[in-house]
Every structure is written in structure tokens, then in C-alpha cells.
Short mmCIF file of C-alpha atoms in Angstrom, two decimals:
data_model
loop_
_atom_site.label_atom_id
_atom_site.label_comp_id
_atom_site.label_asym_id
_atom_site.label_seq_id
_atom_site.Cartn_x
_atom_site.Cartn_y
_atom_site.Cartn_z
CA UNK A 1 18.26 -4.35 16.38
CA UNK A 2 16.75 -2.69 13.32
CA UNK A 3 17.02 1.09 13.35
CA UNK A 4 14.53 1.99 10.60
CA UNK A 5 10.92 3.10 10.91
CA UNK A 6 9.43 -0.19 9.67
CA UNK A 7 9.89 -2.83 12.36
CA UNK A 8 7.74 -5.71 11.05
CA UNK A 9 10.32 -8.32 10.02
CA UNK A 10 8.10 -10.09 7.49
CA UNK A 11 7.21 -6.87 5.68
CA UNK A 12 10.85 -5.73 5.72
CA UNK A 13 11.93 -9.09 4.28
CA UNK A 14 9.32 -9.01 1.52
CA UNK A 15 10.16 -5.43 0.56
CA UNK A 16 13.87 -6.30 0.45
CA UNK A 17 13.07 -9.13 -1.96
CA UNK A 18 10.74 -7.20 -4.24
CA UNK A 19 11.92 -6.39 -7.71
CA UNK A 20 11.05 -3.89 -10.41
CA UNK A 21 7.27 -3.98 -11.15
CA UNK A 22 6.47 -6.27 -8.18
CA UNK A 23 3.31 -5.13 -6.44
CA UNK A 24 2.26 -4.85 -2.82
CA UNK A 25 -1.32 -4.16 -1.68
CA UNK A 26 -2.58 -2.56 1.52
CA UNK A 27 -6.23 -3.02 2.36
CA UNK A 28 -8.62 -3.24 5.25
CA UNK A 29 -9.85 -6.49 6.76
CA UNK A 30 -12.91 -6.50 4.48
CA UNK A 31 -11.00 -6.63 1.21
CA UNK A 32 -10.66 -10.22 -0.02
CA UNK A 33 -7.12 -11.55 -0.35
CA UNK A 34 -6.70 -13.66 -3.49
CA UNK A 35 -5.69 -17.29 -3.07
CA UNK A 36 -1.94 -17.74 -3.37
CA UNK A 37 -1.03 -14.16 -2.43
CA UNK A 38 1.10 -13.89 0.72
CA UNK A 39 -0.99 -12.18 3.43
CA UNK A 40 0.36 -10.23 6.37
CA UNK A 41 -2.46 -9.45 8.79
CA UNK A 42 -1.63 -6.48 11.01
CA UNK A 43 -5.22 -5.84 12.09
CA UNK A 44 -5.71 -5.69 15.86
CA UNK A 45 -9.19 -4.18 15.78
CA UNK A 46 -11.19 -2.06 13.32
CA UNK A 47 -8.86 0.70 12.11
CA UNK A 48 -5.88 -0.38 14.23
CA UNK A 49 -3.40 0.15 12.73
CA UNK A 50 -5.01 2.56 10.30
CA UNK A 51 -4.27 2.60 6.58
CA UNK A 52 -2.12 5.72 6.63
CA UNK A 53 0.10 4.40 9.42
CA UNK A 54 0.78 1.26 7.37
CA UNK A 55 1.18 3.28 4.15
CA UNK A 56 3.72 5.59 5.82
CA UNK A 57 5.71 2.64 7.16
CA UNK A 58 5.82 1.06 3.68
CA UNK A 59 6.82 4.37 2.07
CA UNK A 60 9.69 4.68 4.55
CA UNK A 61 11.29 1.51 3.14
CA UNK A 62 10.13 1.04 -0.43
CA UNK A 63 10.68 2.93 -3.68
CA UNK A 64 7.37 3.06 -5.49
CA UNK A 65 6.62 3.50 -9.18
CA UNK A 66 2.83 3.73 -9.01
CA UNK A 67 -0.10 3.84 -6.64
CA UNK A 68 -3.34 2.16 -7.67
CA UNK A 69 -6.46 3.45 -5.96
CA UNK A 70 -10.14 2.61 -6.14
CA UNK A 71 -11.95 5.14 -8.33
CA UNK A 72 -14.53 5.44 -5.57
CA UNK A 73 -12.02 7.00 -3.16
CA UNK A 74 -12.42 10.35 -4.92
CA UNK A 75 -16.01 10.72 -3.71
CA UNK A 76 -16.40 8.30 -0.80
CA UNK A 77 -13.21 9.12 1.09
CA UNK A 78 -12.02 12.55 -0.02
CA UNK A 79 -9.87 13.15 3.07
CA UNK A 80 -8.05 9.81 2.66
CA UNK A 81 -7.61 10.54 -1.06
CA UNK A 82 -6.06 13.91 -0.25
CA UNK A 83 -3.74 12.38 2.38
CA UNK A 84 -2.48 9.72 -0.05
CA UNK A 85 -1.90 12.23 -2.86
CA UNK A 86 -0.12 14.58 -0.44
CA UNK A 87 2.30 11.84 0.61
CA UNK A 88 2.99 10.87 -3.01
CA UNK A 89 3.57 14.51 -3.94
CA UNK A 90 6.12 14.90 -1.13
CA UNK A 91 8.02 11.82 -2.31
CA UNK A 92 7.99 13.06 -5.92
CA UNK A 93 9.43 16.41 -4.83
CA UNK A 94 11.96 15.03 -2.33
CA UNK A 95 13.32 12.22 -4.51
CA UNK A 96 12.65 13.81 -7.92
CA UNK A 97 10.88 10.67 -9.17
CA UNK A 98 7.86 9.91 -11.29
CA UNK A 99 5.07 8.06 -9.46
CA UNK A 100 1.96 7.23 -11.45
CA UNK A 101 -1.46 7.50 -9.83
CA UNK A 102 -3.84 4.95 -11.37
CA UNK A 103 -7.54 4.69 -10.61
CA UNK A 104 -9.56 1.53 -11.08
CA UNK A 105 -13.15 0.66 -10.32
CA UNK A 106 -13.64 -1.63 -7.34
CA UNK A 107 -13.92 -4.77 -9.49
CA UNK A 108 -10.80 -3.79 -11.43
CA UNK A 109 -8.99 -3.25 -8.16
CA UNK A 110 -10.00 -6.72 -6.98
CA UNK A 111 -8.62 -8.19 -10.22
CA UNK A 112 -5.41 -6.19 -9.73
CA UNK A 113 -4.80 -7.73 -6.31
CA UNK A 114 -4.45 -11.16 -7.92
CA UNK A 115 -1.05 -10.07 -9.23
CA UNK A 116 0.27 -8.76 -5.93
CA UNK A 117 3.33 -10.28 -4.30
CA UNK A 118 2.02 -9.53 -0.81
CA UNK A 119 -1.22 -8.23 0.68
CA UNK A 120 -1.03 -6.31 3.95
CA UNK A 121 -4.24 -6.12 5.96
CA UNK A 122 -4.68 -3.14 8.28
#
């Protein structure tokens, strides 16, 4: 039996097979998943599991080089924005790594998801 924090076998498998510069997206059930991108739907009901729970599970298993956020998060979801930046800052300090924070407008973010290896819906 797996001992780590992330128990979802499909997500664990995909992370184990990701390479340098491969991308993974986490979004809510309303964000469209591009055709051809592998989708893992974790949603049970609205907000269950919540974004940060999924984000934390992914961070427990995956080395990240960058986080791409919607520009709108700065004003429309300031608490979520702070929580994400706090988690990234802790990883930077703990692992002494560079992690870029990139902001894109909503349409740019939708275009970005077309290049993802996997899309996780929370």
C-alpha cells in the first residue's frame, strides 16, 4: 500500500511519467478541458475536494518549475491568491529552488491548458 500523501493512483502514475517542462492543470468543474488532454475528475460536489486540497496533494509529489495563474485571481480571489503564493514561497525556501509565478488573462489561460499533459478537475 502506498505510504505517501497522494493516494490517487492515476494522478500518481501521471506525475511519475511527467518530464521536464510537462504541464499539469488544476481547475474547477466549470473550466473547459481541451479535447485530447487527459482529464481526471475528482469533483464530488461543488468545492469538494477544494482547489487547495488538490494543490497540496500535487505539491507533495511533484517538483514544479512554474505556476501559471489567471490574472484575475489578484482581485477576484485575493485569499486564494495569497494561499497559493504562500505555499510556493515555502517550497522555494525549503528546497532552495526557483519557481516562476506567471499570470495570464483568462483567455490566455484557456489557451495554455491546450498544452497540458493532464487536467485535474476539483
